[in-house]
């Protein structure tokens, strides 16, 4: 089934936050970053309002150059604590529209709205509703890109900015991507762009789509396959929700208190088995295992163990849980309850943003 993916990206985020708490700044060139010290300052521009961009100010530009281009600008140091607070409110609104959301940095998020979008005439109405809610509640504008995958959605959100809404239907994907520069693709940074442009004469995404896949493969390895697919509008990477506090757990109270550890371990196996099925069904990885044990006198203990990396391995879960239970073997009291829990869940592994360049 075709997916419907949104990419939501706030407009001039840090600068817009500053305007929010000081409305006098509205409509003015606001530049967030290092102190320009009248052109002698070091450091760079983090972002700037769209008014400042008219003067050529850009993110990442040396602050001295920005000052030269726009001396009348209002220069402010970033206040990350404030931006994080606003970001949390934005993400809360986005979460209410889809459980499947993947946040990138403070001001971007992917949403998989495949399930909920059928309640609207077209995906566009749902995106507009989200934009309206963010604007009504927070007085901030964002741009939303809609596509059948993350790659297209992300490119679409930057297509019309600020306050944009770009919907690329599945059959428009190729014609939408074709004329764009290769560095619009997630993961194509300056280094890869240089190789593509200078070595291979590949400039647009169409050039890339028409380039022999085997050659891309030889030059870039795994990334060659990725580039070839993306250029043809294929990107199956899921929107990955990082579930920080969620967990999967269960517990059982024995009909009669027991003191036989063989039975305890057998019960543990059953619990792990059941939860592991749920884990796989939801495409989760876990990084932490917790057990709970309650004795006949109601004294209750929990123990947990954190793994170095996330996994979905059942054997590991069982081994760790058994290990955690061991210390209670010598306790003479009978056992009333046993619990097991997977915590620190994540959906698959978060690799895409850092894989290349
Ligand atoms: N940022 C930064 N340094 C950069 C790029 C960005 O510190 N080189 C920070 C400031 C931005 C925020 O991250 O406000 C979000 O980055 P975006 O690329 O989304 O840029 P903006 O939201 O500022 O502008 P746009 O309207 O283009 O999204
Ligand atoms: Mg942004």
GROMACS .gro file of C-alpha atoms and ligand atoms in nm:
model
  386
    1UNK     CA    1   0.000   0.000   0.000
    2UNK     CA    2   0.118   0.355  -0.079
    3UNK     CA    3   0.229   0.542   0.232
    4UNK     CA    4   0.155   0.907   0.301
    5UNK     CA    5   0.447   1.079   0.470
    6UNK     CA    6   0.458   1.438   0.594
    7UNK     CA    7   0.776   1.632   0.660
    8UNK     CA    8   0.713   1.931   0.882
    9UNK     CA    9   0.986   2.195   0.904
   10UNK     CA   10   0.949   2.519   1.100
   11UNK     CA   11   1.035   2.840   0.919
   12UNK     CA   12   1.350   3.026   1.030
   13UNK     CA   13   1.308   2.847   1.360
   14UNK     CA   14   1.542   3.020   1.607
   15UNK     CA   15   1.467   3.361   1.456
   16UNK     CA   16   1.092   3.297   1.468
   17UNK     CA   17   1.120   3.200   1.836
   18UNK     CA   18   1.291   3.534   1.906
   19UNK     CA   19   1.015   3.723   1.726
   20UNK     CA   20   0.764   3.533   1.934
   21UNK     CA   21   0.890   3.672   2.263
   22UNK     CA   22   0.967   4.014   2.123
   23UNK     CA   23   0.701   4.111   1.866
   24UNK     CA   24   0.893   4.435   1.794
   25UNK     CA   25   1.125   4.215   1.587
   26UNK     CA   26   0.850   4.111   1.346
   27UNK     CA   27   0.930   4.200   0.987
   28UNK     CA   28   1.291   4.289   1.070
   29UNK     CA   29   1.614   4.119   0.965
   30UNK     CA   30   1.691   3.907   1.272
   31UNK     CA   31   2.015   3.708   1.275
   32UNK     CA   32   2.087   3.441   1.535
   33UNK     CA   33   2.444   3.333   1.592
   34UNK     CA   34   2.780   3.459   1.710
   35UNK     CA   35   2.838   3.820   1.818
   36UNK     CA   36   2.927   4.014   1.500
   37UNK     CA   37   3.137   4.271   1.694
   38UNK     CA   38   3.081   4.526   1.420
   39UNK     CA   39   3.224   4.297   1.156
   40UNK     CA   40   3.522   4.172   1.360
   41UNK     CA   41   3.337   3.887   1.526
   42UNK     CA   42   3.419   3.521   1.476
   43UNK     CA   43   3.176   3.230   1.452
   44UNK     CA   44   2.882   3.173   1.223
   45UNK     CA   45   2.515   3.244   1.159
   46UNK     CA   46   2.285   2.976   1.301
   47UNK     CA   47   1.983   3.109   1.118
   48UNK     CA   48   1.815   3.431   1.016
   49UNK     CA   49   1.466   3.562   0.949
   50UNK     CA   50   1.347   3.565   0.589
   51UNK     CA   51   1.388   3.945   0.590
   52UNK     CA   52   1.760   3.897   0.661
   53UNK     CA   53   1.787   3.632   0.390
   54UNK     CA   54   1.696   3.899   0.135
   55UNK     CA   55   2.036   4.051   0.211
   56UNK     CA   56   2.206   3.722   0.135
   57UNK     CA   57   2.248   3.610   0.496
   58UNK     CA   58   2.256   3.227   0.522
   59UNK     CA   59   2.293   2.962   0.792
   60UNK     CA   60   2.656   2.862   0.841
   61UNK     CA   61   2.793   3.186   0.693
   62UNK     CA   62   3.070   3.362   0.892
   63UNK     CA   63   2.906   3.623   1.112
   64UNK     CA   64   3.151   3.887   0.982
   65UNK     CA   65   3.022   3.833   0.629
   66UNK     CA   66   2.662   3.851   0.747
   67UNK     CA   67   2.742   4.182   0.916
   68UNK     CA   68   2.896   4.314   0.598
   69UNK     CA   69   2.584   4.211   0.401
   70UNK     CA   70   2.335   4.335   0.657
   71UNK     CA   71   2.481   4.580   0.912
   72UNK     CA   72   2.137   4.703   1.012
   73UNK     CA   73   2.034   4.349   1.119
   74UNK     CA   74   1.938   4.263   1.474
   75UNK     CA   75   2.201   4.019   1.597
   76UNK     CA   76   2.112   3.785   1.884
   77UNK     CA   77   2.289   3.497   2.062
   78UNK     CA   78   2.094   3.168   2.057
   79UNK     CA   79   1.887   3.071   2.360
   80UNK     CA   80   1.860   2.694   2.323
   81UNK     CA   81   1.661   2.645   2.640
   82UNK     CA   82   1.384   2.865   2.502
   83UNK     CA   83   1.396   2.698   2.159
   84UNK     CA   84   1.371   2.356   2.322
   85UNK     CA   85   1.060   2.462   2.513
   86UNK     CA   86   0.891   2.582   2.194
   87UNK     CA   87   1.005   2.270   2.012
   88UNK     CA   88   0.843   2.047   2.274
   89UNK     CA   89   0.509   2.224   2.221
   90UNK     CA   90   0.534   2.181   1.844
   91UNK     CA   91   0.618   1.813   1.874
   92UNK     CA   92   0.327   1.761   2.112
   93UNK     CA   93   0.089   1.897   1.849
   94UNK     CA   94   0.247   1.677   1.581
   95UNK     CA   95   0.227   1.368   1.801
   96UNK     CA   96  -0.147   1.420   1.835
   97UNK     CA   97  -0.179   1.366   1.459
   98UNK     CA   98   0.025   1.047   1.433
   99UNK     CA   99   0.194   0.809   1.673
  100UNK     CA  100   0.453   0.743   1.409
  101UNK     CA  101   0.673   1.050   1.417
  102UNK     CA  102   1.047   1.089   1.376
  103UNK     CA  103   1.194   1.412   1.505
  104UNK     CA  104   1.513   1.553   1.353
  105UNK     CA  105   1.671   1.831   1.554
  106UNK     CA  106   1.445   2.086   1.719
  107UNK     CA  107   1.231   2.196   1.428
  108UNK     CA  108   1.174   1.904   1.190
  109UNK     CA  109   0.967   1.593   1.204
  110UNK     CA  110   0.848   1.320   0.974
  111UNK     CA  111   0.495   1.188   1.029
  112UNK     CA  112   0.354   0.872   0.881
  113UNK     CA  113  -0.013   0.961   0.840
  114UNK     CA  114  -0.110   0.670   0.614
  115UNK     CA  115  -0.374   0.552   0.861
  116UNK     CA  116  -0.537   0.884   0.949
  117UNK     CA  117  -0.524   1.058   0.613
  118UNK     CA  118  -0.820   0.865   0.472
  119UNK     CA  119  -1.046   1.082   0.691
  120UNK     CA  120  -0.966   1.383   0.471
  121UNK     CA  121  -1.053   1.457   0.107
  122UNK     CA  122  -0.682   1.474   0.024
  123UNK     CA  123  -0.363   1.478   0.234
  124UNK     CA  124  -0.344   1.850   0.170
  125UNK     CA  125  -0.640   1.921   0.403
  126UNK     CA  126  -0.476   1.730   0.687
  127UNK     CA  127  -0.149   1.918   0.637
  128UNK     CA  128  -0.333   2.250   0.634
  129UNK     CA  129  -0.509   2.154   0.957
  130UNK     CA  130  -0.173   2.086   1.122
  131UNK     CA  131  -0.033   2.415   0.997
  132UNK     CA  132  -0.340   2.600   1.126
  133UNK     CA  133  -0.320   2.440   1.468
  134UNK     CA  134   0.049   2.523   1.507
  135UNK     CA  135  -0.019   2.879   1.399
  136UNK     CA  136  -0.325   2.926   1.620
  137UNK     CA  137  -0.162   2.781   1.930
  138UNK     CA  138   0.196   2.899   1.891
  139UNK     CA  139   0.188   3.181   1.634
  140UNK     CA  140   0.458   3.007   1.431
  141UNK     CA  141   0.458   2.907   1.066
  142UNK     CA  142   0.599   2.590   0.919
  143UNK     CA  143   0.631   2.430   0.579
  144UNK     CA  144   0.497   2.083   0.511
  145UNK     CA  145   0.601   1.848   0.234
  146UNK     CA  146   0.383   1.550   0.147
  147UNK     CA  147   0.508   1.250  -0.044
  148UNK     CA  148   0.490   0.872  -0.067
  149UNK     CA  149   0.821   0.844   0.121
  150UNK     CA  150   1.052   1.040   0.354
  151UNK     CA  151   1.291   1.150   0.085
  152UNK     CA  152   1.022   1.311  -0.130
  153UNK     CA  153   0.842   1.459   0.172
  154UNK     CA  154   1.161   1.624   0.296
  155UNK     CA  155   1.249   1.773  -0.041
  156UNK     CA  156   0.888   1.890  -0.080
  157UNK     CA  157   0.890   2.075   0.253
  158UNK     CA  158   1.182   2.288   0.140
  159UNK     CA  159   1.030   2.344  -0.205
  160UNK     CA  160   0.810   2.637  -0.106
  161UNK     CA  161   0.929   2.818   0.202
  162UNK     CA  162   0.828   2.992   0.424
  163UNK     CA  163   0.474   2.887   0.514
  164UNK     CA  164   0.462   2.636   0.229
  165UNK     CA  165   0.261   2.326   0.155
  166UNK     CA  166   0.377   2.102  -0.126
  167UNK     CA  167   0.198   1.782  -0.212
  168UNK     CA  168   0.374   1.541  -0.445
  169UNK     CA  169   0.144   1.258  -0.549
  170UNK     CA  170   0.300   0.919  -0.631
  171UNK     CA  171   0.269   0.977  -1.005
  172UNK     CA  172   0.430   1.321  -0.979
  173UNK     CA  173   0.737   1.195  -0.795
  174UNK     CA  174   0.967   1.147  -1.094
  175UNK     CA  175   0.884   1.475  -1.263
  176UNK     CA  176   0.915   1.656  -0.929
  177UNK     CA  177   1.259   1.511  -0.854
  178UNK     CA  178   1.408   1.516  -1.205
  179UNK     CA  179   1.514   1.884  -1.236
  180UNK     CA  180   1.642   1.919  -0.878
  181UNK     CA  181   2.009   1.935  -0.784
  182UNK     CA  182   2.155   1.611  -0.646
  183UNK     CA  183   2.236   1.772  -0.312
  184UNK     CA  184   1.865   1.796  -0.233
  185UNK     CA  185   1.889   1.425  -0.151
  186UNK     CA  186   1.928   1.345   0.219
  187UNK     CA  187   2.285   1.230   0.275
  188UNK     CA  188   2.434   1.403  -0.029
  189UNK     CA  189   2.663   1.660   0.127
  190UNK     CA  190   2.935   1.873  -0.031
  191UNK     CA  191   3.178   1.581  -0.068
  192UNK     CA  192   2.941   1.349  -0.252
  193UNK     CA  193   2.808   1.637  -0.458
  194UNK     CA  194   3.160   1.717  -0.572
  195UNK     CA  195   3.226   1.361  -0.685
  196UNK     CA  196   2.891   1.344  -0.865
  197UNK     CA  197   2.937   1.681  -1.038
  198UNK     CA  198   3.304   1.677  -1.124
  199UNK     CA  199   3.384   1.312  -1.172
  200UNK     CA  200   3.059   1.183  -1.318
  201UNK     CA  201   2.896   1.495  -1.466
  202UNK     CA  202   2.583   1.421  -1.265
  203UNK     CA  203   2.410   1.744  -1.168
  204UNK     CA  204   2.036   1.682  -1.149
  205UNK     CA  205   1.844   1.399  -0.994
  206UNK     CA  206   1.742   1.299  -1.350
  207UNK     CA  207   2.112   1.266  -1.440
  208UNK     CA  208   2.149   1.039  -1.141
  209UNK     CA  209   1.843   0.831  -1.228
  210UNK     CA  210   1.977   0.772  -1.580
  211UNK     CA  211   2.329   0.679  -1.470
  212UNK     CA  212   2.408   0.306  -1.480
  213UNK     CA  213   2.339   0.157  -1.139
  214UNK     CA  214   2.642  -0.078  -1.152
  215UNK     CA  215   2.878   0.216  -1.196
  216UNK     CA  216   2.728   0.399  -0.898
  217UNK     CA  217   2.769   0.078  -0.707
  218UNK     CA  218   3.136   0.047  -0.790
  219UNK     CA  219   3.211   0.405  -0.694
  220UNK     CA  220   2.993   0.448  -0.384
  221UNK     CA  221   2.925   0.093  -0.264
  222UNK     CA  222   2.610   0.070  -0.058
  223UNK     CA  223   2.538   0.436  -0.104
  224UNK     CA  224   2.534   0.386  -0.480
  225UNK     CA  225   2.231   0.161  -0.447
  226UNK     CA  226   2.068   0.417  -0.223
  227UNK     CA  227   2.131   0.702  -0.468
  228UNK     CA  228   2.005   0.501  -0.762
  229UNK     CA  229   1.681   0.417  -0.581
  230UNK     CA  230   1.618   0.763  -0.441
  231UNK     CA  231   1.670   0.925  -0.781
  232UNK     CA  232   1.396   0.696  -0.911
  233UNK     CA  233   1.166   0.799  -0.629
  234UNK     CA  234   1.215   0.479  -0.428
  235UNK     CA  235   1.275   0.511  -0.054
  236UNK     CA  236   1.132   0.243   0.170
  237UNK     CA  237   1.288   0.367   0.493
  238UNK     CA  238   1.024   0.375   0.765
  239UNK     CA  239   0.942   0.674   0.979
  240UNK     CA  240   1.112   0.559   1.294
  241UNK     CA  241   0.966   0.654   1.622
  242UNK     CA  242   1.209   0.663   1.908
  243UNK     CA  243   1.007   0.553   2.207
  244UNK     CA  244   1.207   0.684   2.499
  245UNK     CA  245   0.988   0.604   2.794
  246UNK     CA  246   0.762   0.340   2.655
  247UNK     CA  247   0.805  -0.019   2.750
  248UNK     CA  248   0.651  -0.361   2.701
  249UNK     CA  249   0.594  -0.554   3.017
  250UNK     CA  250   0.379  -0.809   3.191
  251UNK     CA  251   0.358  -0.980   3.526
  252UNK     CA  252   0.195  -1.283   3.673
  253UNK     CA  253   0.071  -1.354   4.023
  254UNK     CA  254   0.093  -1.721   4.105
  255UNK     CA  255  -0.219  -1.897   4.225
  256UNK     CA  256  -0.020  -2.029   4.514
  257UNK     CA  257   0.308  -1.883   4.633
  258UNK     CA  258   0.595  -2.095   4.509
  259UNK     CA  259   0.954  -2.158   4.606
  260UNK     CA  260   1.065  -2.378   4.321
  261UNK     CA  261   1.304  -2.184   4.100
  262UNK     CA  262   1.271  -2.426   3.816
  263UNK     CA  263   0.905  -2.326   3.793
  264UNK     CA  264   1.005  -1.960   3.821
  265UNK     CA  265   1.243  -1.990   3.527
  266UNK     CA  266   0.983  -2.179   3.322
  267UNK     CA  267   0.734  -1.900   3.392
  268UNK     CA  268   0.994  -1.644   3.297
  269UNK     CA  269   1.041  -1.817   2.964
  270UNK     CA  270   0.669  -1.794   2.898
  271UNK     CA  271   0.660  -1.424   2.981
  272UNK     CA  272   0.963  -1.347   2.764
  273UNK     CA  273   0.817  -1.550   2.483
  274UNK     CA  274   0.489  -1.364   2.487
  275UNK     CA  275   0.646  -1.019   2.508
  276UNK     CA  276   0.907  -1.096   2.248
  277UNK     CA  277   0.631  -1.173   2.001
  278UNK     CA  278   0.480  -0.832   2.071
  279UNK     CA  279   0.821  -0.673   2.034
  280UNK     CA  280   0.869  -0.817   1.688
  281UNK     CA  281   0.516  -0.742   1.579
  282UNK     CA  282   0.578  -0.375   1.654
  283UNK     CA  283   0.919  -0.374   1.493
  284UNK     CA  284   1.079  -0.269   1.823
  285UNK     CA  285   1.431  -0.302   1.954
  286UNK     CA  286   1.495  -0.295   2.328
  287UNK     CA  287   1.800  -0.180   2.515
  288UNK     CA  288   1.699  -0.245   2.872
  289UNK     CA  289   1.554  -0.544   3.056
  290UNK     CA  290   1.378  -0.525   3.390
  291UNK     CA  291   1.242  -0.792   3.619
  292UNK     CA  292   1.019  -0.769   3.922
  293UNK     CA  293   0.977  -1.018   4.199
  294UNK     CA  294   0.739  -1.012   4.495
  295UNK     CA  295   0.767  -1.243   4.794
  296UNK     CA  296   0.491  -1.387   5.009
  297UNK     CA  297   0.533  -1.105   5.261
  298UNK     CA  298   0.476  -0.856   4.973
  299UNK     CA  299   0.833  -0.729   4.978
  300UNK     CA  300   0.898  -0.636   4.614
  301UNK     CA  301   1.222  -0.598   4.422
  302UNK     CA  302   1.303  -0.483   4.073
  303UNK     CA  303   1.632  -0.527   3.892
  304UNK     CA  304   1.735  -0.407   3.552
  305UNK     CA  305   2.018  -0.437   3.308
  306UNK     CA  306   2.103  -0.205   3.022
  307UNK     CA  307   2.267  -0.343   2.709
  308UNK     CA  308   2.537  -0.160   2.517
  309UNK     CA  309   2.328  -0.150   2.200
  310UNK     CA  310   1.962  -0.201   2.112
  311UNK     CA  311   1.864  -0.549   1.999
  312UNK     CA  312   1.556  -0.762   1.939
  313UNK     CA  313   1.724  -1.090   2.034
  314UNK     CA  314   1.508  -1.320   2.246
  315UNK     CA  315   1.794  -1.532   2.378
  316UNK     CA  316   1.970  -1.227   2.515
  317UNK     CA  317   1.652  -1.117   2.689
  318UNK     CA  318   1.606  -1.454   2.856
  319UNK     CA  319   1.969  -1.482   2.958
  320UNK     CA  320   1.976  -1.135   3.112
  321UNK     CA  321   1.647  -1.187   3.293
  322UNK     CA  322   1.768  -1.519   3.439
  323UNK     CA  323   2.087  -1.353   3.552
  324UNK     CA  324   1.887  -1.078   3.722
  325UNK     CA  325   1.675  -1.336   3.905
  326UNK     CA  326   1.972  -1.534   4.033
  327UNK     CA  327   2.039  -1.323   4.338
  328UNK     CA  328   1.691  -1.411   4.471
  329UNK     CA  329   1.745  -1.787   4.449
  330UNK     CA  330   1.887  -1.801   4.799
  331UNK     CA  331   1.595  -1.611   4.949
  332UNK     CA  332   1.400  -1.859   5.165
  333UNK     CA  333   1.066  -1.680   5.125
  334UNK     CA  334   0.808  -1.803   4.876
  335UNK     CA  335   0.742  -1.607   4.560
  336UNK     CA  336   0.408  -1.447   4.489
  337UNK     CA  337   0.461  -1.253   4.166
  338UNK     CA  338   0.700  -1.239   3.874
  339UNK     CA  339   0.726  -0.959   3.620
  340UNK     CA  340   0.931  -0.898   3.308
  341UNK     CA  341   0.969  -0.583   3.100
  342UNK     CA  342   1.146  -0.461   2.786
  343UNK     CA  343   1.228  -0.091   2.820
  344UNK     CA  344   1.408   0.178   2.619
  345UNK     CA  345   1.231   0.071   2.305
  346UNK     CA  346   1.319   0.207   1.965
  347UNK     CA  347   1.189   0.134   1.620
  348UNK     CA  348   1.462  -0.035   1.418
  349UNK     CA  349   1.788   0.158   1.414
  350UNK     CA  350   1.835   0.526   1.355
  351UNK     CA  351   2.097   0.534   1.085
  352UNK     CA  352   1.992   0.728   0.785
  353UNK     CA  353   2.093   1.080   0.881
  354UNK     CA  354   2.447   0.985   0.972
  355UNK     CA  355   2.511   0.710   0.724
  356UNK     CA  356   2.675   0.918   0.457
  357UNK     CA  357   2.909   1.218   0.441
  358LIG     N1  358   2.077   2.569   1.251
  358LIG     C1  359   2.206   2.599   1.291
  358LIG     N2  360   2.309   2.594   1.201
  358LIG     C2  361   2.287   2.560   1.070
  358LIG     C3  362   2.155   2.527   1.030
  358LIG     C4  363   2.052   2.532   1.123
  358LIG     O1  364   2.228   2.629   1.408
  358LIG     N3  365   2.387   2.556   0.983
  358LIG     C5  366   1.967   2.578   1.350
  358LIG     C6  367   1.899   2.713   1.340
  358LIG     C7  368   1.767   2.685   1.275
  358LIG     C8  369   1.739   2.542   1.313
  358LIG     O2  370   1.866   2.481   1.328
  358LIG     O3  371   1.666   2.776   1.316
  358LIG     C9  372   1.658   2.468   1.208
  358LIG     O4  373   1.730   2.453   1.089
  358LIG     P1  374   1.664   2.470   0.947
  358LIG     O5  375   1.765   2.422   0.848
  358LIG     O6  376   1.529   2.410   0.945
  358LIG     O7  377   1.655   2.628   0.928
  358LIG     P2  378   1.543   2.729   0.973
  358LIG     O8  379   1.431   2.663   1.043
  358LIG     O9  380   1.610   2.838   1.051
  358LIG    O10  381   1.498   2.791   0.838
  358LIG     P3  382   1.407   2.726   0.724
  358LIG    O11  383   1.288   2.815   0.713
  358LIG    O12  384   1.491   2.728   0.602
  358LIG    O13  385   1.373   2.588   0.768
  359LIG    MG1  386   1.337   2.493   0.965
   0.00000   0.00000   0.00000
